Coordinates of C-alpha atoms and ligand atoms in Angstrom, one line a residue:
X12 CA -22.4 -8.6 31.8
X13 CA -25.3 -6.5 33.0
X14 CA -24.7 -3.3 35.0
X15 CA -25.6 -3.7 38.6
X16 CA -26.3 0.0 39.1
X17 CA -28.5 0.8 36.1
X18 CA -30.2 3.6 38.0
X19 CA -27.1 5.7 38.6
X20 CA -25.8 7.7 35.6
X21 CA -22.8 6.3 34.0
X22 CA -20.0 8.8 34.7
X23 CA -18.0 8.0 31.6
X24 CA -20.9 8.1 29.3
X25 CA -21.8 11.5 30.7
X26 CA -18.4 12.7 29.7
X27 CA -18.8 11.8 26.0
X28 CA -20.8 15.0 25.2
X29 CA -21.4 14.4 21.4
X30 CA -22.4 17.6 19.6
X31 CA -26.1 18.2 19.1
X32 CA -25.7 18.0 15.3
X33 CA -25.1 14.3 15.7
X34 CA -28.2 13.5 17.7
X35 CA -30.1 11.9 14.8
X36 CA -27.1 10.0 13.6
X37 CA -26.3 8.5 17.0
X38 CA -29.9 7.6 17.5
X39 CA -29.8 5.8 14.2
X40 CA -26.7 3.9 15.3
X41 CA -28.4 3.0 18.6
X42 CA -31.5 1.6 16.7
X43 CA -29.3 -0.4 14.4
X44 CA -27.5 -1.9 17.3
X45 CA -30.7 -2.8 19.2
X46 CA -32.6 -4.1 16.2
X47 CA -30.0 -5.8 14.0
X48 CA -26.9 -6.4 16.0
X49 CA -27.9 -7.4 19.6
X50 CA -30.4 -10.1 18.4
X51 CA -27.7 -11.7 16.2
X52 CA -25.2 -11.6 19.0
X53 CA -27.7 -13.3 21.2
X54 CA -28.4 -16.0 18.6
X55 CA -24.7 -16.6 18.0
X56 CA -23.6 -16.3 21.7
X57 CA -22.4 -19.9 21.7
X58 CA -19.9 -19.1 18.9
X59 CA -19.0 -15.6 20.0
X60 CA -18.0 -16.7 23.5
X61 CA -16.2 -19.9 22.6
X62 CA -13.1 -19.6 20.5
X63 CA -13.4 -23.3 19.3
X64 CA -16.9 -22.5 18.0
X65 CA -15.8 -19.2 16.6
X66 CA -13.6 -20.9 14.0
X67 CA -14.4 -23.7 11.5
X68 CA -12.3 -26.9 11.3
X69 CA -9.7 -25.2 9.1
X70 CA -9.2 -22.5 11.7
X71 CA -11.1 -19.9 9.7
X72 CA -13.9 -17.6 10.9
X73 CA -17.0 -19.7 11.1
X74 CA -19.4 -19.2 8.1
X75 CA -22.3 -18.4 10.5
X76 CA -20.4 -15.5 11.9
X77 CA -19.3 -14.3 8.4
X78 CA -22.9 -14.4 7.3
X79 CA -24.1 -12.5 10.5
X80 CA -21.5 -9.8 9.9
X81 CA -22.5 -9.5 6.3
X82 CA -26.2 -9.1 7.3
X83 CA -25.2 -6.4 9.7
X84 CA -23.1 -4.6 7.1
X85 CA -26.0 -4.7 4.6
X86 CA -28.5 -3.4 7.3
X87 CA -26.0 -0.7 8.2
X88 CA -25.7 0.3 4.6
X89 CA -29.5 0.5 4.2
X90 CA -29.8 2.6 7.3
X91 CA -27.1 5.0 6.2
X92 CA -24.6 4.1 8.9
X93 CA -22.1 1.9 7.3
X94 CA -20.3 4.6 5.2
X95 CA -20.9 7.7 7.2
X96 CA -17.2 8.6 6.8
X97 CA -17.3 8.8 3.0
X98 CA -18.4 11.8 0.9
X99 CA -22.0 12.0 -0.2
X100 CA -21.0 11.9 -3.9
X101 CA -19.9 8.3 -3.2
X102 CA -23.1 7.5 -1.3
X103 CA -21.5 8.1 2.1
X104 CA -22.7 10.3 5.0
X105 CA -20.2 13.0 4.5
X106 CA -19.0 13.2 8.1
X107 CA -15.7 14.7 9.0
X108 CA -13.1 13.1 11.3
X109 CA -14.3 14.8 14.5
X110 CA -17.9 13.6 14.0
X111 CA -16.7 10.1 13.1
X112 CA -14.9 9.8 16.4
X113 CA -18.3 10.2 18.2
X114 CA -19.9 7.7 15.9
X115 CA -17.0 5.1 16.1
X116 CA -16.7 5.4 19.9
X117 CA -20.4 4.6 20.2
X118 CA -20.2 1.6 17.9
X119 CA -17.1 0.2 19.6
X120 CA -18.5 1.0 23.1
X121 CA -21.0 -1.8 22.6
X122 CA -18.1 -4.3 23.0
X123 CA -16.3 -6.8 20.9
X124 CA -18.8 -9.2 19.3
X125 CA -20.6 -8.3 16.0
X126 CA -20.9 -4.6 16.6
X127 CA -17.7 -3.6 14.7
X128 CA -19.5 -4.7 11.5
X129 CA -21.8 -1.7 11.8
X130 CA -19.1 0.5 10.3
X131 CA -17.0 0.1 7.2
X132 CA -13.6 -1.1 8.3
X133 CA -10.2 -0.6 6.7
X134 CA -10.8 -3.3 4.1
X135 CA -14.3 -2.2 3.3
X136 CA -15.3 1.1 1.9
X137 CA -12.1 3.0 2.3
X138 CA -11.2 6.4 0.8
X139 CA -9.2 4.6 -1.8
X140 CA -12.6 4.4 -3.5
X141 CA -12.3 8.2 -4.2
X142 CA -9.7 7.3 -6.8
X143 CA -11.9 4.8 -8.7
X144 CA -13.0 5.5 -12.2
X145 CA -16.5 5.7 -13.6
X146 CA -16.3 2.1 -14.9
X147 CA -15.5 0.8 -11.4
X148 CA -18.5 2.5 -9.7
X149 CA -21.2 -0.1 -10.3
X150 CA -19.2 -3.3 -9.9
X151 CA -17.0 -2.2 -6.9
X152 CA -17.6 1.2 -5.4
X153 CA -21.4 1.1 -4.9
X154 CA -21.5 -2.4 -3.4
X155 CA -18.6 -1.6 -1.0
X156 CA -20.2 1.7 0.1
X157 CA -23.6 0.0 0.7
X158 CA -22.0 -2.9 2.7
X159 CA -23.0 -5.5 0.1
X160 CA -19.5 -6.6 -0.6
X161 CA -16.2 -6.7 1.3
X162 CA -12.6 -6.2 0.1
X163 CA -9.1 -7.1 1.1
X164 CA -6.2 -4.7 1.1
X165 CA -3.0 -6.4 -0.1
X166 CA 0.1 -4.4 0.7
X167 CA 2.3 -6.4 3.2
X168 CA 4.6 -9.2 2.1
X169 CA 6.6 -11.6 4.3
X170 CA 9.7 -9.7 3.3
X171 CA 8.2 -6.2 3.2
X172 CA 6.3 -4.7 6.1
X173 CA 7.4 -1.4 7.5
X174 CA 9.1 -0.2 4.3
X175 CA 7.0 -0.2 1.1
X176 CA 10.2 0.0 -1.0
X177 CA 11.1 -3.6 0.0
X178 CA 8.1 -4.8 -1.9
X179 CA 8.6 -7.6 -4.5
X180 CA 5.2 -7.9 -6.1
X181 CA 5.4 -6.6 -9.6
X182 CA 3.0 -5.7 -12.3
X183 CA 4.4 -5.4 -15.8
X184 CA 2.7 -4.2 -19.0
X185 CA 1.9 -6.8 -21.7
X186 CA 0.1 -5.2 -24.6
X187 CA -2.8 -3.4 -23.1
X188 CA -2.8 -5.6 -20.0
X189 CA -0.9 -5.9 -16.7
X190 CA 0.7 -9.1 -15.5
X191 CA 0.8 -9.3 -11.7
X192 CA 3.1 -11.6 -9.9
X193 CA 4.0 -12.0 -6.2
X194 CA 2.5 -12.7 -2.8
X195 CA 1.0 -10.8 0.1
X196 CA 1.0 -11.9 3.7
X197 CA -1.0 -11.1 6.9
X198 CA -3.9 -10.0 4.8
X199 CA -7.2 -9.4 6.7
X200 CA -10.3 -10.9 5.1
X201 CA -8.1 -13.0 2.8
X202 CA -10.6 -15.8 2.6
X203 CA -14.0 -14.1 2.2
X204 CA -13.2 -10.9 0.3
X205 CA -15.3 -10.3 -2.9
X206 CA -12.9 -7.6 -4.1
X207 CA -9.1 -7.2 -3.8
X208 CA -7.2 -3.9 -3.7
X209 CA -3.6 -4.7 -4.2
X210 CA -0.5 -2.5 -4.3
X211 CA 2.4 -3.5 -6.7
X212 CA 5.6 -2.0 -8.1
X213 CA 5.1 -1.0 -11.7
X214 CA 8.0 1.3 -12.3
X215 CA 11.0 0.2 -10.1
X216 CA 13.4 2.9 -9.0
X217 CA 11.0 5.8 -9.5
X218 CA 10.6 6.6 -5.8
X219 CA 7.0 7.3 -4.8
X220 CA 6.0 7.0 -8.5
X221 CA 7.0 3.3 -8.5
X222 CA 3.7 2.0 -7.2
X223 CA 0.2 1.3 -8.7
X224 CA -3.0 0.1 -7.1
X225 CA -5.1 -2.6 -8.8
X226 CA -8.7 -3.7 -8.0
X227 CA -10.4 -6.9 -9.1
X228 CA -13.2 -9.3 -8.4
X229 CA -11.6 -12.2 -6.4
X230 CA -14.1 -14.8 -7.6
X231 CA -13.6 -14.0 -11.2
X232 CA -9.8 -14.6 -11.0
X233 CA -9.7 -17.4 -8.4
X234 CA -7.4 -20.0 -9.6
X235 CA -7.0 -18.0 -12.8
X236 CA -3.8 -16.4 -11.6
X237 CA -5.2 -15.5 -8.2
X238 CA -4.7 -17.9 -5.3
X239 CA -5.6 -17.9 -1.6
X240 CA -3.0 -19.5 0.7
X241 CA -2.9 -20.5 4.4
X242 CA -4.6 -19.0 7.4
X243 CA -2.3 -17.2 9.9
X244 CA -3.4 -18.0 13.4
X245 CA -3.2 -14.6 15.2
X246 CA -3.0 -14.2 18.9
X247 CA -6.6 -13.0 19.1
X248 CA -7.9 -15.9 17.0
X249 CA -9.7 -13.8 14.3
X250 CA -9.6 -16.6 11.7
X251 CA -9.4 -14.2 8.8
X252 CA -5.8 -13.3 8.4
X253 CA -4.2 -15.0 5.4
X254 CA -1.9 -14.9 2.4
X255 CA -2.7 -14.5 -1.3
X256 CA -0.7 -15.1 -4.5
X257 CA -0.6 -13.7 -8.0
X258 CA 0.8 -16.2 -10.5
X259 CA 1.4 -14.1 -13.6
X260 CA -2.2 -13.0 -13.3
X261 CA -3.4 -11.0 -16.3
X262 CA -5.4 -7.8 -15.4
X263 CA -6.9 -5.3 -17.8
X264 CA -5.9 -1.6 -17.8
X265 CA -9.3 -1.0 -16.3
X266 CA -8.2 -2.7 -13.0
X267 CA -6.0 0.3 -12.1
X268 CA -7.2 2.5 -9.2
X269 CA -6.2 6.1 -9.9
X270 CA -3.4 6.4 -12.4
X271 CA -0.3 4.2 -12.8
X272 CA 2.4 5.6 -10.5
X273 CA -0.2 7.1 -8.1
X274 CA -0.2 4.0 -5.7
X275 CA 2.1 5.4 -3.1
X276 CA 0.1 8.6 -2.6
X277 CA -3.2 6.6 -2.4
X278 CA -1.6 4.2 0.0
X279 CA -0.4 6.9 2.4
X280 CA -3.8 8.5 2.3
X281 CA -5.5 5.3 3.1
X282 CA -3.0 4.5 5.9
X283 CA -3.8 7.8 7.4
X284 CA -7.5 6.9 7.3
X285 CA -6.7 3.6 9.2
X286 CA -4.7 5.5 11.7
X287 CA -7.3 8.1 12.4
X288 CA -9.9 5.3 12.9
X289 CA -7.9 4.3 16.0
X290 CA -9.4 7.3 17.8
X291 CA -13.0 6.2 18.1
X292 CA -12.2 2.5 18.2
X293 CA -9.8 2.8 21.1
X294 CA -12.0 5.3 22.9
X295 CA -15.0 3.1 22.6
X296 CA -13.2 -0.1 23.7
X297 CA -11.4 1.7 26.5
X298 CA -14.6 3.1 27.8
X299 CA -16.2 -0.4 27.6
X300 CA -13.3 -1.8 29.7
X301 CA -13.4 0.9 32.3
X302 CA -17.1 0.4 32.8
X303 CA -16.6 -3.4 33.1
X304 CA -13.7 -2.9 35.6
X305 CA -15.8 -0.4 37.6
X306 CA -18.7 -2.9 37.9
X307 CA -16.2 -5.7 38.8
X308 CA -14.4 -3.8 41.6
X309 CA -17.7 -2.6 43.2
X310 CA -19.1 -6.0 43.5
X311 CA -16.2 -8.5 43.7
X312 CA -15.7 -9.2 47.4
X313 CA -12.1 -10.0 48.6
X314 CA -11.4 -10.4 52.3
X315 CA -14.9 -9.4 53.1
X316 CA -15.0 -6.0 51.3
X317 CA -15.3 -4.8 47.7
X318 CA -12.1 -5.0 45.7
X319 CA -12.6 -1.3 44.8
X320 CA -12.2 -0.3 48.5
X321 CA -8.5 -0.8 48.1
X322 CA -6.5 2.3 47.1
X323 CA -4.2 0.3 44.8
X324 CA -7.2 -0.8 42.8
X325 CA -8.7 2.6 42.8
X326 CA -5.5 4.0 41.3
X327 CA -5.5 1.5 38.6
X328 CA -9.0 2.5 37.6
X329 CA -8.0 6.2 37.8
X330 CA -5.0 5.5 35.5
X331 CA -7.3 3.8 33.0
X332 CA -9.5 6.9 33.1
X333 CA -6.5 9.2 32.6
X334 CA -5.3 7.1 29.6
X335 CA -8.8 7.2 28.0
X336 CA -9.3 10.9 28.6
X337 CA -5.9 12.0 27.3
X338 CA -6.0 9.9 24.1
X339 CA -9.6 10.9 23.4
X340 CA -8.9 14.6 24.0
X341 CA -5.8 14.5 21.8
X342 CA -7.8 12.7 19.1
X343 CA -10.6 15.2 19.1
X344 CA -8.1 18.1 18.9
X345 CA -6.2 16.4 16.0
X346 CA -9.5 15.6 14.2
X347 CA -10.7 19.2 14.5
X348 CA -7.5 20.6 13.1
X349 CA -7.6 18.1 10.2
X350 CA -11.3 18.9 9.4
X351 CA -10.8 22.7 9.4
X352 CA -9.1 23.1 6.0
X353 CA -11.6 20.8 4.3
X354 CA -11.9 17.0 3.7
X355 CA -8.9 15.2 5.0
X356 CA -8.6 12.9 2.0
X357 CA -7.8 15.7 -0.4
X358 CA -4.1 15.4 -1.4
X359 CA -1.5 16.6 -0.8
X360 CA -1.5 17.0 3.0
X361 CA 0.9 19.2 4.9
X362 CA 3.6 17.4 6.9
X363 CA 2.4 18.8 10.3
X364 CA -0.9 17.1 9.7
X365 CA 0.8 13.8 8.9
X366 CA 2.7 14.2 12.1
X367 CA -0.4 14.8 14.2
X368 CA -2.1 11.7 12.6
X369 CA 0.9 9.6 13.6
X370 CA 0.7 11.0 17.2
X371 CA -3.0 10.1 17.3
X372 CA -2.2 6.5 16.4
X373 CA 0.6 6.1 18.9
X374 CA -1.4 7.8 21.7
X375 CA -4.5 5.6 21.1
X376 CA -2.6 2.3 20.6
X377 CA -0.5 2.7 23.7
X378 CA -3.2 4.2 26.0
X379 CA -5.7 1.5 25.0
X380 CA -3.0 -1.1 25.6
X381 CA -2.4 0.2 29.1
X382 CA -6.2 0.4 29.8
X383 CA -6.6 -3.2 28.6
X384 CA -3.6 -4.4 30.6
X385 CA -5.0 -2.9 33.8
X386 CA -8.5 -4.2 33.1
X387 CA -7.1 -7.7 32.9
X388 CA -5.1 -7.2 36.1
X389 CA -8.2 -5.9 38.0
X390 CA -10.2 -9.0 36.9
X391 CA -7.4 -11.3 38.2
X392 CA -7.7 -14.9 37.1
X393 CA -11.0 -14.2 35.4
X394 CA -9.2 -11.8 33.1
X395 CA -6.7 -14.4 32.1
X396 CA -9.4 -16.8 31.0
X397 CA -9.8 -17.0 27.3
X398 CA -13.3 -16.5 25.8
X399 CA -13.9 -13.3 27.9
X400 CA -14.3 -9.8 26.5
X401 CA -11.6 -8.6 28.8
X402 CA -9.1 -11.1 27.5
X403 CA -10.1 -10.7 23.9
X404 CA -9.7 -6.9 24.1
X405 CA -6.3 -7.3 25.7
X406 CA -5.1 -9.4 22.8
X407 CA -6.6 -7.0 20.3
X408 CA -5.0 -4.0 22.1
X409 CA -1.6 -5.7 21.9
X410 CA -2.1 -6.4 18.2
X411 CA -3.1 -2.8 17.3
X412 CA 0.4 -1.5 17.9
X413 CA 1.5 -3.5 14.8
X414 CA -0.9 -3.0 11.8
X415 CA -1.6 0.4 10.3
X416 CA 2.1 1.1 10.4
X417 CA 3.8 0.1 13.7
X418 CA 4.1 2.6 16.4
X419 CA 7.9 2.8 15.8
X420 CA 7.2 3.8 12.2
X421 CA 4.8 6.5 13.5
X422 CA 7.6 7.8 15.8
X423 CA 10.1 7.8 12.9
X424 CA 7.7 9.9 10.9
X425 CA 7.1 12.2 13.8
X426 CA 10.8 12.7 14.2
X427 CA 11.4 13.1 10.5
X428 CA 8.7 15.8 10.2
X429 CA 10.4 17.6 13.1
X430 CA 13.5 17.8 11.0
X431 CA 15.4 14.7 12.3
X432 CA 16.4 12.9 9.1
X433 CA 19.8 11.4 9.2
X434 CA 19.8 8.2 7.2
X435 CA 19.4 8.5 3.4
X436 CA 19.9 4.7 3.0
X437 CA 22.2 3.7 0.2
X438 CA 20.6 0.3 -0.3
X439 CA 16.9 1.2 -0.4
X440 CA 15.5 4.4 -1.8
X441 CA 13.9 6.4 1.1
X442 CA 10.4 7.8 0.9
X443 CA 10.1 11.6 1.2
X444 CA 9.9 12.8 4.8
X445 CA 6.4 12.4 6.2
X446 CA 5.6 9.7 3.7
X447 CA 7.6 6.9 5.1
X448 CA 4.3 6.6 7.0
X449 CA 4.1 3.6 4.6
X450 CA 2.4 0.6 5.9
X451 CA -1.1 -0.7 6.2
Ligands
FAD2 C1 -3.6 -8.8 12.5 C2 -2.9 -8.2 11.4 C3 -3.7 -7.8 10.3 C4 -3.0 -7.2 9.2 N1 -3.8 -6.9 8.1 C5 -3.1 -6.4 7.0 C6 -3.8 -6.2 5.8 O1 -5.1 -6.4 5.7 N2 -3.2 -5.8 4.7 C7 -1.8 -5.6 4.7 O2 -1.3 -5.2 3.7 N3 -1.1 -5.8 5.8 C8 -1.7 -6.2 7.0 N4 -1.0 -6.5 8.1 C9 0.5 -6.3 8.1 C10 1.0 -5.1 8.9 O3 0.7 -3.9 8.3 C11 2.5 -5.3 9.1 O4 2.6 -6.5 10.0 C12 3.2 -4.1 9.7 O5 3.2 -3.1 8.8 C13 4.6 -4.4 10.2 O6 5.3 -5.0 9.2 P1 6.2 -6.3 9.5 O7 5.2 -7.3 10.2 O8 6.8 -6.8 8.3 O9 7.2 -5.9 10.6 P2 8.7 -5.4 10.3 O10 8.7 -4.3 9.2 O11 9.6 -6.5 10.0 O12 9.1 -4.7 11.6 C14 9.5 -5.5 12.8 C15 9.7 -4.5 14.0 O13 10.7 -3.6 13.7 C16 10.3 -2.3 13.8 N5 10.9 -1.4 12.8 C17 10.8 -1.6 11.5 N6 11.5 -0.6 10.9 C18 12.0 0.2 11.9 C19 12.8 1.4 11.9 N7 13.2 2.0 10.8 N8 13.1 2.0 13.1 C20 12.7 1.3 14.3 N9 11.9 0.2 14.3 C21 11.6 -0.3 13.1 C22 8.8 -2.4 13.6 O14 8.2 -1.3 14.3 C23 8.4 -3.7 14.3 O15 8.3 -3.5 15.7 C24 -1.6 -7.0 9.2 C25 -0.9 -7.4 10.4 C26 -1.5 -7.9 11.4 C27 -0.7 -8.3 12.6

């Protein structure tokens, strides 16, 4: 949708005010979008705006879209955009969380087509890579950081979501190897991932020391202990959420990320990363929706006058703005407080920081959901139609309240770190306060 008033300054954009230190970085992001993303979106518009063409016959993401995303990831890697969030020693851009909010909101502000592929996502180059060993650098870390390969993150099981301690996937030692058995469900990028990062129980009953992360090449092990299952059809029709199985799969000791027993801490750290990423994502997408809604109500005529001339509509737009502004302001404040003592991925983190990250997720998920709900309402019947950005973002906004640890789990952690912890369960060992934050 083109803006009808391209000559008037965009009032929301004028409020973003990124710091001057990010000028070059944001210009690089802009060039990447114009030169690598927009032309591909144009070329694939028939697939991106029609859900039947978006998926293949099996209901999975169409290979042409997968390839376009991969091309964008590689281009973003070459231009130093893809992994801006990671430390320079891993090949990243070394930005802190506050700066990443400005970058992420710019990227997501382009809409909901191929643009999210410009930045590493939660299954790509995540801070779990900080725990990889030297022998894992060339095969896994480098290609993930450069956007040349993608990963999946296998934690959830059909019987184990909000509480990691319900997990059934086990890895047991056999000689110098590990034997992995179990299944993971609702896994993003299950069908196309080059690399798998999987959490398993290795030492049951040891509390947070019970878990270990493993990393392996999916193609090397496919049908040799590793199996890909069905596609789950999500409400937003992404075509890349699936299940995976480990049938007594034999992995060498060298497949361990970090140390055996360190999996829980690495998981919590990477869940925190996923949660913090909500800030720029929800800000960018909220802004996109507010701008689309503003255009719509200025030009849509109802009863002989613009829709936006009605106070009821104006208040909906005003509420969208308030939601956007308060979530974004909270996020910047939380990010600054997290950046101040040093890189956020250094463990252990204080409990008040964990609490603020949970607050950031809840605030962004719920504000963005309200923004998306109102945008759809303002668009009327046109907003209900599938294959529109408005509808797609509404579906995505509803979904975001579940993954990354549901918003109820965030509230539980907030309450626990405020001293409200009443239920040391007898049947399941409880995580230490502030670490229940389990869940990807
Ligand atoms: C699109 C999508 C992509 C995903 N991608 C991945 C992925 O790549 N990798 C991965 O490992 N997982 C992934 N997940 C799984 C996701 O992390 C889980 O769905 C989520 O953690 C919730 O677990 P659950 O579905 O088992 O819900 P449950 O744990 O069964 O919870 C059901 C409901 O009960 C609430 N609830 C649970 N416990 C409590 C409590 N103590 N107090 C109050 N309320 C509670 C929850 O908030 C939720 O509303 C994905 C999920 C989705 C939808």
